[in-house]
GROMACS .gro file of C-alpha atoms in nm:
model
  351
    1UNK     CA    1   0.000   0.000   0.000
    2UNK     CA    2   0.106   0.358  -0.070
    3UNK     CA    3   0.036   0.618   0.198
    4UNK     CA    4   0.069   0.993   0.136
    5UNK     CA    5   0.115   1.263   0.402
    6UNK     CA    6   0.118   1.641   0.360
    7UNK     CA    7   0.229   1.720   0.715
    8UNK     CA    8  -0.125   1.733   0.853
    9UNK     CA    9  -0.333   1.465   0.684
   10UNK     CA   10  -0.269   1.122   0.537
   11UNK     CA   11  -0.438   0.949   0.244
   12UNK     CA   12  -0.427   0.628   0.045
   13UNK     CA   13  -0.337   0.635  -0.324
   14UNK     CA   14  -0.704   0.644  -0.428
   15UNK     CA   15  -0.785   0.922  -0.180
   16UNK     CA   16  -0.483   1.129  -0.283
   17UNK     CA   17  -0.577   1.095  -0.652
   18UNK     CA   18  -0.945   1.180  -0.598
   19UNK     CA   19  -1.058   1.502  -0.764
   20UNK     CA   20  -1.150   1.665  -0.433
   21UNK     CA   21  -0.792   1.620  -0.306
   22UNK     CA   22  -0.577   1.614  -0.621
   23UNK     CA   23  -0.253   1.557  -0.430
   24UNK     CA   24  -0.126   1.336  -0.710
   25UNK     CA   25  -0.207   1.288  -1.076
   26UNK     CA   26  -0.335   0.935  -1.025
   27UNK     CA   27  -0.109   0.753  -1.272
   28UNK     CA   28   0.197   0.573  -1.137
   29UNK     CA   29   0.459   0.491  -1.402
   30UNK     CA   30   0.712   0.210  -1.411
   31UNK     CA   31   1.014   0.181  -1.635
   32UNK     CA   32   0.951  -0.121  -1.856
   33UNK     CA   33   1.238  -0.208  -2.091
   34UNK     CA   34   1.186  -0.429  -2.393
   35UNK     CA   35   1.331  -0.774  -2.320
   36UNK     CA   36   1.272  -0.937  -2.658
   37UNK     CA   37   1.026  -1.192  -2.517
   38UNK     CA   38   0.711  -0.984  -2.458
   39UNK     CA   39   0.529  -0.883  -2.778
   40UNK     CA   40   0.338  -0.606  -2.598
   41UNK     CA   41   0.633  -0.448  -2.416
   42UNK     CA   42   0.774  -0.105  -2.490
   43UNK     CA   43   1.101   0.064  -2.410
   44UNK     CA   44   0.966   0.339  -2.186
   45UNK     CA   45   0.742   0.417  -1.890
   46UNK     CA   46   0.410   0.235  -1.863
   47UNK     CA   47   0.118   0.295  -1.629
   48UNK     CA   48   0.090   0.063  -1.329
   49UNK     CA   49  -0.253  -0.096  -1.304
   50UNK     CA   50  -0.462  -0.045  -0.992
   51UNK     CA   51  -0.404  -0.323  -0.742
   52UNK     CA   52  -0.071  -0.429  -0.890
   53UNK     CA   53   0.224  -0.505  -0.664
   54UNK     CA   54   0.532  -0.287  -0.694
   55UNK     CA   55   0.843  -0.482  -0.786
   56UNK     CA   56   1.156  -0.402  -0.583
   57UNK     CA   57   1.453  -0.237  -0.753
   58UNK     CA   58   1.241  -0.102  -1.038
   59UNK     CA   59   1.216   0.264  -1.139
   60UNK     CA   60   0.883   0.439  -1.067
   61UNK     CA   61   0.761   0.793  -1.127
   62UNK     CA   62   0.458   0.985  -1.001
   63UNK     CA   63   0.357   1.346  -1.055
   64UNK     CA   64   0.238   1.541  -0.749
   65UNK     CA   65   0.058   1.873  -0.725
   66UNK     CA   66   0.177   1.954  -0.370
   67UNK     CA   67   0.514   2.047  -0.229
   68UNK     CA   68   0.669   1.841   0.053
   69UNK     CA   69   0.438   1.546   0.000
   70UNK     CA   70   0.571   1.229   0.167
   71UNK     CA   71   0.498   0.886   0.020
   72UNK     CA   72   0.545   0.573   0.229
   73UNK     CA   73   0.584   0.231   0.066
   74UNK     CA   74   0.535  -0.080   0.278
   75UNK     CA   75   0.830  -0.307   0.205
   76UNK     CA   76   0.802  -0.686   0.262
   77UNK     CA   77   1.033  -0.850   0.517
   78UNK     CA   78   1.170  -1.076   0.243
   79UNK     CA   79   1.313  -0.784   0.044
   80UNK     CA   80   1.683  -0.855  -0.031
   81UNK     CA   81   1.948  -0.607   0.074
   82UNK     CA   82   2.110  -0.575  -0.269
   83UNK     CA   83   1.948  -0.504  -0.607
   84UNK     CA   84   1.980  -0.744  -0.903
   85UNK     CA   85   2.232  -0.683  -1.178
   86UNK     CA   86   2.087  -0.403  -1.401
   87UNK     CA   87   2.116  -0.582  -1.738
   88UNK     CA   88   1.815  -0.391  -1.869
   89UNK     CA   89   1.965  -0.042  -1.863
   90UNK     CA   90   2.029  -0.045  -2.241
   91UNK     CA   91   1.715  -0.208  -2.378
   92UNK     CA   92   1.619  -0.278  -2.738
   93UNK     CA   93   1.350  -0.061  -2.889
   94UNK     CA   94   1.008  -0.188  -2.989
   95UNK     CA   95   0.689   0.012  -3.058
   96UNK     CA   96   0.359  -0.089  -2.902
   97UNK     CA   97   0.046  -0.169  -3.100
   98UNK     CA   98  -0.240   0.082  -3.128
   99UNK     CA   99  -0.608  -0.013  -3.147
  100UNK     CA  100  -0.893   0.206  -3.269
  101UNK     CA  101  -1.270   0.243  -3.255
  102UNK     CA  102  -1.478   0.508  -3.440
  103UNK     CA  103  -1.396   0.835  -3.620
  104UNK     CA  104  -1.523   1.033  -3.321
  105UNK     CA  105  -1.328   0.833  -3.062
  106UNK     CA  106  -0.970   0.751  -3.157
  107UNK     CA  107  -0.610   0.739  -3.038
  108UNK     CA  108  -0.304   0.809  -3.251
  109UNK     CA  109   0.043   0.726  -3.126
  110UNK     CA  110   0.345   0.920  -3.253
  111UNK     CA  111   0.702   0.790  -3.267
  112UNK     CA  112   1.005   1.018  -3.241
  113UNK     CA  113   1.345   0.867  -3.318
  114UNK     CA  114   1.704   0.978  -3.344
  115UNK     CA  115   2.018   0.772  -3.395
  116UNK     CA  116   2.049   0.690  -3.024
  117UNK     CA  117   1.718   0.779  -2.854
  118UNK     CA  118   1.345   0.749  -2.905
  119UNK     CA  119   1.009   0.849  -2.759
  120UNK     CA  120   0.744   0.598  -2.870
  121UNK     CA  121   0.451   0.663  -2.635
  122UNK     CA  122   0.328   1.014  -2.722
  123UNK     CA  123  -0.046   0.981  -2.788
  124UNK     CA  124  -0.324   1.218  -2.889
  125UNK     CA  125  -0.690   1.134  -2.924
  126UNK     CA  126  -1.052   1.189  -2.835
  127UNK     CA  127  -1.279   1.011  -2.589
  128UNK     CA  128  -1.643   1.058  -2.473
  129UNK     CA  129  -1.524   1.090  -2.113
  130UNK     CA  130  -1.257   1.352  -2.186
  131UNK     CA  131  -1.310   1.726  -2.149
  132UNK     CA  132  -1.146   2.052  -2.247
  133UNK     CA  133  -0.838   2.108  -2.031
  134UNK     CA  134  -0.696   1.850  -1.794
  135UNK     CA  135  -0.880   1.527  -1.721
  136UNK     CA  136  -0.803   1.176  -1.604
  137UNK     CA  137  -0.726   1.061  -1.961
  138UNK     CA  138  -0.421   1.290  -1.980
  139UNK     CA  139  -0.082   1.164  -1.862
  140UNK     CA  140   0.227   1.365  -1.779
  141UNK     CA  141   0.551   1.335  -1.972
  142UNK     CA  142   0.794   1.129  -1.759
  143UNK     CA  143   1.123   1.304  -1.677
  144UNK     CA  144   1.400   1.299  -1.935
  145UNK     CA  145   1.698   1.075  -1.858
  146UNK     CA  146   1.958   1.294  -2.034
  147UNK     CA  147   2.069   1.309  -2.400
  148UNK     CA  148   1.717   1.236  -2.500
  149UNK     CA  149   1.459   1.282  -2.771
  150UNK     CA  150   1.107   1.364  -2.657
  151UNK     CA  151   0.770   1.462  -2.802
  152UNK     CA  152   0.510   1.611  -2.570
  153UNK     CA  153   0.211   1.843  -2.538
  154UNK     CA  154   0.291   2.157  -2.337
  155UNK     CA  155  -0.001   2.300  -2.136
  156UNK     CA  156   0.105   2.605  -1.931
  157UNK     CA  157  -0.261   2.718  -1.929
  158UNK     CA  158  -0.381   2.427  -1.712
  159UNK     CA  159  -0.319   2.600  -1.380
  160UNK     CA  160  -0.214   2.358  -1.106
  161UNK     CA  161  -0.208   2.085  -1.371
  162UNK     CA  162   0.018   2.282  -1.607
  163UNK     CA  163   0.314   2.098  -1.752
  164UNK     CA  164   0.425   1.859  -2.022
  165UNK     CA  165   0.206   1.565  -2.120
  166UNK     CA  166   0.277   1.258  -2.330
  167UNK     CA  167  -0.093   1.174  -2.362
  168UNK     CA  168  -0.353   1.441  -2.444
  169UNK     CA  169  -0.718   1.346  -2.493
  170UNK     CA  170  -1.000   1.584  -2.588
  171UNK     CA  171  -1.381   1.534  -2.604
  172UNK     CA  172  -1.499   1.295  -2.875
  173UNK     CA  173  -1.556   1.435  -3.222
  174UNK     CA  174  -1.900   1.484  -3.368
  175UNK     CA  175  -1.947   1.481  -3.743
  176UNK     CA  176  -1.845   1.818  -3.886
  177UNK     CA  177  -1.619   1.906  -3.587
  178UNK     CA  178  -1.243   1.929  -3.553
  179UNK     CA  179  -0.987   1.916  -3.272
  180UNK     CA  180  -0.630   2.053  -3.264
  181UNK     CA  181  -0.317   1.975  -3.062
  182UNK     CA  182   0.020   2.150  -3.032
  183UNK     CA  183   0.310   1.907  -3.020
  184UNK     CA  184   0.661   1.997  -2.905
  185UNK     CA  185   0.953   1.795  -3.040
  186UNK     CA  186   1.278   1.832  -2.845
  187UNK     CA  187   1.626   1.686  -2.830
  188UNK     CA  188   1.935   1.788  -2.632
  189UNK     CA  189   2.158   1.571  -2.850
  190UNK     CA  190   2.394   1.797  -3.052
  191UNK     CA  191   2.303   1.806  -3.421
  192UNK     CA  192   2.041   1.536  -3.373
  193UNK     CA  193   1.861   1.415  -3.684
  194UNK     CA  194   1.504   1.348  -3.573
  195UNK     CA  195   1.222   1.164  -3.746
  196UNK     CA  196   0.863   1.200  -3.630
  197UNK     CA  197   0.645   0.923  -3.767
  198UNK     CA  198   0.297   0.776  -3.728
  199UNK     CA  199   0.304   0.515  -4.005
  200UNK     CA  200   0.278   0.220  -3.764
  201UNK     CA  201  -0.046   0.344  -3.611
  202UNK     CA  202  -0.248   0.559  -3.854
  203UNK     CA  203  -0.361   0.258  -4.058
  204UNK     CA  204  -0.573   0.149  -3.759
  205UNK     CA  205  -0.782   0.467  -3.767
  206UNK     CA  206  -1.116   0.501  -3.942
  207UNK     CA  207  -1.086   0.611  -4.303
  208UNK     CA  208  -1.349   0.877  -4.229
  209UNK     CA  209  -1.111   1.066  -4.002
  210UNK     CA  210  -0.903   1.342  -4.164
  211UNK     CA  211  -0.565   1.410  -3.996
  212UNK     CA  212  -0.327   1.691  -4.090
  213UNK     CA  213  -0.003   1.829  -3.950
  214UNK     CA  214   0.196   2.150  -4.001
  215UNK     CA  215   0.505   2.302  -3.843
  216UNK     CA  216   0.455   2.626  -3.647
  217UNK     CA  217   0.814   2.699  -3.544
  218UNK     CA  218   1.094   2.763  -3.601
  219UNK     CA  219   0.993   2.760  -3.971
  220UNK     CA  220   0.615   2.771  -4.037
  221UNK     CA  221   0.497   2.521  -4.296
  222UNK     CA  222   0.186   2.417  -4.487
  223UNK     CA  223  -0.068   2.158  -4.380
  224UNK     CA  224   0.020   1.802  -4.482
  225UNK     CA  225  -0.213   1.503  -4.498
  226UNK     CA  226  -0.086   1.256  -4.239
  227UNK     CA  227  -0.221   0.955  -4.429
  228UNK     CA  228   0.004   1.052  -4.723
  229UNK     CA  229   0.316   1.190  -4.552
  230UNK     CA  230   0.342   0.922  -4.276
  231UNK     CA  231   0.658   1.087  -4.129
  232UNK     CA  232   0.857   1.411  -4.103
  233UNK     CA  233   1.232   1.468  -4.080
  234UNK     CA  234   1.359   1.757  -3.867
  235UNK     CA  235   1.676   1.944  -3.956
  236UNK     CA  236   1.938   1.951  -3.678
  237UNK     CA  237   1.920   2.266  -3.467
  238UNK     CA  238   2.273   2.269  -3.328
  239UNK     CA  239   2.318   2.188  -2.959
  240UNK     CA  240   1.939   2.189  -2.900
  241UNK     CA  241   1.675   2.091  -3.152
  242UNK     CA  242   1.320   2.208  -3.081
  243UNK     CA  243   1.017   2.244  -3.306
  244UNK     CA  244   0.645   2.298  -3.252
  245UNK     CA  245   0.380   2.133  -3.467
  246UNK     CA  246   0.003   2.163  -3.490
  247UNK     CA  247  -0.206   1.851  -3.553
  248UNK     CA  248  -0.567   1.874  -3.667
  249UNK     CA  249  -0.832   1.599  -3.662
  250UNK     CA  250  -1.150   1.656  -3.861
  251UNK     CA  251  -1.455   1.436  -3.915
  252UNK     CA  252  -1.606   1.574  -4.239
  253UNK     CA  253  -1.983   1.594  -4.251
  254UNK     CA  254  -2.177   1.391  -4.508
  255UNK     CA  255  -2.365   1.635  -4.732
  256UNK     CA  256  -2.563   1.388  -4.944
  257UNK     CA  257  -2.668   1.025  -4.940
  258UNK     CA  258  -2.485   0.814  -5.199
  259UNK     CA  259  -2.420   0.459  -5.308
  260UNK     CA  260  -2.048   0.424  -5.386
  261UNK     CA  261  -1.864   0.178  -5.615
  262UNK     CA  262  -1.830  -0.168  -5.464
  263UNK     CA  263  -1.490  -0.323  -5.402
  264UNK     CA  264  -1.325  -0.529  -5.524
  265UNK     CA  265  -1.493  -0.514  -5.860
  266UNK     CA  266  -1.478  -0.769  -6.018
  267UNK     CA  267  -1.507  -0.981  -5.703
  268UNK     CA  268  -1.452  -1.349  -5.635
  269UNK     CA  269  -1.708  -1.373  -5.487
  270UNK     CA  270  -1.719  -1.159  -5.168
  271UNK     CA  271  -1.779  -0.788  -5.218
  272UNK     CA  272  -1.810  -0.478  -4.999
  273UNK     CA  273  -2.076  -0.221  -5.089
  274UNK     CA  274  -1.993   0.126  -4.947
  275UNK     CA  275  -2.242   0.408  -4.901
  276UNK     CA  276  -2.292   0.742  -4.726
  277UNK     CA  277  -2.594   0.868  -4.534
  278UNK     CA  278  -2.673   1.238  -4.500
  279UNK     CA  279  -2.934   1.156  -4.235
  280UNK     CA  280  -3.037   0.865  -4.019
  281UNK     CA  281  -3.254   0.607  -4.188
  282UNK     CA  282  -3.334   0.241  -4.244
  283UNK     CA  283  -3.109   0.094  -4.509
  284UNK     CA  284  -3.163  -0.206  -4.734
  285UNK     CA  285  -2.968  -0.340  -5.030
  286UNK     CA  286  -3.109  -0.573  -5.294
  287UNK     CA  287  -2.901  -0.765  -5.548
  288UNK     CA  288  -3.056  -0.844  -5.892
  289UNK     CA  289  -2.929  -1.048  -6.186
  290UNK     CA  290  -2.949  -0.944  -6.553
  291UNK     CA  291  -3.302  -1.089  -6.577
  292UNK     CA  292  -3.421  -0.854  -6.304
  293UNK     CA  293  -3.461  -1.139  -6.054
  294UNK     CA  294  -3.372  -1.065  -5.692
  295UNK     CA  295  -3.098  -1.298  -5.571
  296UNK     CA  296  -3.028  -1.146  -5.228
  297UNK     CA  297  -3.179  -0.896  -4.981
  298UNK     CA  298  -2.953  -0.730  -4.721
  299UNK     CA  299  -3.156  -0.560  -4.447
  300UNK     CA  300  -2.909  -0.334  -4.265
  301UNK     CA  301  -3.165  -0.180  -4.028
  302UNK     CA  302  -3.157   0.170  -3.883
  303UNK     CA  303  -2.823   0.343  -3.953
  304UNK     CA  304  -2.707   0.681  -3.818
  305UNK     CA  305  -2.576   0.957  -4.041
  306UNK     CA  306  -2.222   0.883  -4.154
  307UNK     CA  307  -1.986   0.714  -4.395
  308UNK     CA  308  -1.993   0.338  -4.439
  309UNK     CA  309  -1.696   0.303  -4.669
  310UNK     CA  310  -1.426   0.077  -4.527
  311UNK     CA  311  -1.397  -0.287  -4.429
  312UNK     CA  312  -1.615  -0.347  -4.127
  313UNK     CA  313  -1.854  -0.058  -4.200
  314UNK     CA  314  -1.954  -0.105  -4.564
  315UNK     CA  315  -2.227  -0.358  -4.642
  316UNK     CA  316  -2.092  -0.705  -4.721
  317UNK     CA  317  -2.226  -0.962  -4.965
  318UNK     CA  318  -2.078  -1.311  -4.963
  319UNK     CA  319  -2.171  -1.385  -5.326
  320UNK     CA  320  -2.453  -1.624  -5.231
  321UNK     CA  321  -2.825  -1.613  -5.303
  322UNK     CA  322  -3.109  -1.623  -5.051
  323UNK     CA  323  -3.083  -2.004  -5.025
  324UNK     CA  324  -2.709  -1.991  -4.951
  325UNK     CA  325  -2.595  -2.118  -5.290
  326UNK     CA  326  -2.303  -1.943  -5.465
  327UNK     CA  327  -2.416  -1.726  -5.755
  328UNK     CA  328  -2.265  -1.774  -6.098
  329UNK     CA  329  -2.015  -1.541  -6.263
  330UNK     CA  330  -2.171  -1.244  -6.435
  331UNK     CA  331  -2.302  -0.891  -6.399
  332UNK     CA  332  -2.536  -0.800  -6.110
  333UNK     CA  333  -2.714  -0.483  -6.004
  334UNK     CA  334  -2.695  -0.349  -5.648
  335UNK     CA  335  -2.989  -0.128  -5.538
  336UNK     CA  336  -2.972   0.072  -5.215
  337UNK     CA  337  -3.286   0.220  -5.057
  338UNK     CA  338  -3.316   0.447  -4.754
  339UNK     CA  339  -3.616   0.674  -4.701
  340UNK     CA  340  -3.703   0.838  -5.033
  341UNK     CA  341  -3.353   0.775  -5.172
  342UNK     CA  342  -3.280   0.497  -5.422
  343UNK     CA  343  -2.957   0.434  -5.612
  344UNK     CA  344  -2.823   0.152  -5.828
  345UNK     CA  345  -2.472   0.039  -5.928
  346UNK     CA  346  -2.339  -0.248  -6.134
  347UNK     CA  347  -2.100  -0.508  -5.993
  348UNK     CA  348  -1.934  -0.813  -6.143
  349UNK     CA  349  -1.873  -1.159  -6.002
  350UNK     CA  350  -1.578  -1.327  -6.172
  351UNK     CA  351  -1.468  -1.671  -6.056
   0.00000   0.00000   0.00000
C-alpha cells in the first residue's frame, strides 16, 4: 500500500488521486524495458494498473501537485538487501500496437526517433469521457533521462495541472467538428537528426477521419495530410533541436446520401458495398441479376448519419443467393434504398 502525508493529513493512493484532493495525478509509471520476449512491451514508462504489486529495484515515477508530500511504501520483510544486476539499462526498442474504434473516438500514437534515442509513447486522441483542459485521460511526460529525444504536449494554461504531457485526450468528435493539438519535439543531442512518424499506427484509424499536420516553429509550414506523408524529418538545430507542430483531426460531414462503387470489382465472390448517409434512416440493399430477378436482400436496419466506406462498415455480400448457394459469374445490379432515396450500381462476379 502507498500512503501519502502532507504534514497534517494522510491518504491512500485512491484518496490522494481523488478530484476533491488532487494531491497526485493518479497515474503511477514504471520503467519497462523491452526484453525481446514480450510482444506487448515497450522501451519506456508504462502505467501501473490499480491493485498491482510494486516490484523491488524497479524505477517508478509519479507526478504530485503539492510540495513536501511524503509517500510511504510498505516493504516486505523478504526484500533482499542488494538489487539485481541491471542488465536492462540499455534495452532494445520496440513500438507498441495501437487499437482504434470510431472516427469520433480515436487514439493516434506518434514515434520520435534519433540515432540513439526514441520516444514511442506520445499519444493524442478523443474520448467521450474527456473534457477541455486537464482530465483523467491525460498523462504527464515522464522526466527525461539525459541526452534524450522527446515529443510532448505543453499546457502552461492548465493552472495547477500545467506541464508537459505525453498523452492528451480531448472530447470525442461529432461529425463536422475538428480538434487541434500542439506538439513539441525536443532533443538535447547535438546536431540530432530526428524523425517524427505515425506510419505504424495511422492505418488502424477510421478512413473517415481526416488528420493533418503542419510546423509552427521555427519555420512555419503548410498543412500536410498525415495519411500521405506518414513521417517528417527535422533538420538539426545545433546543440538543442526544438520544433512545434500543430495537428488537426476533422470528421467531415456527409452532405448527401450516396451509393459508392463496390470493391473489389470484379469480385470473387465476396464484395463490400460502401455508401454514405446524409441523415439517419433504415437501409436495405437488394441484389438483382441481368433478368431482373432478386438474388439477395440485405436488411441493414436503422443506420445513423455517416460514412460506411471501409472494411467493417460497408455492407458485405458473400456472393450467395437467398438459399445460400453461390451465384454464378456475371453482372449484377446493387440497389440501395433508404427513405425516399434509391440508387443503383453495377458489380461483377468473376470466378
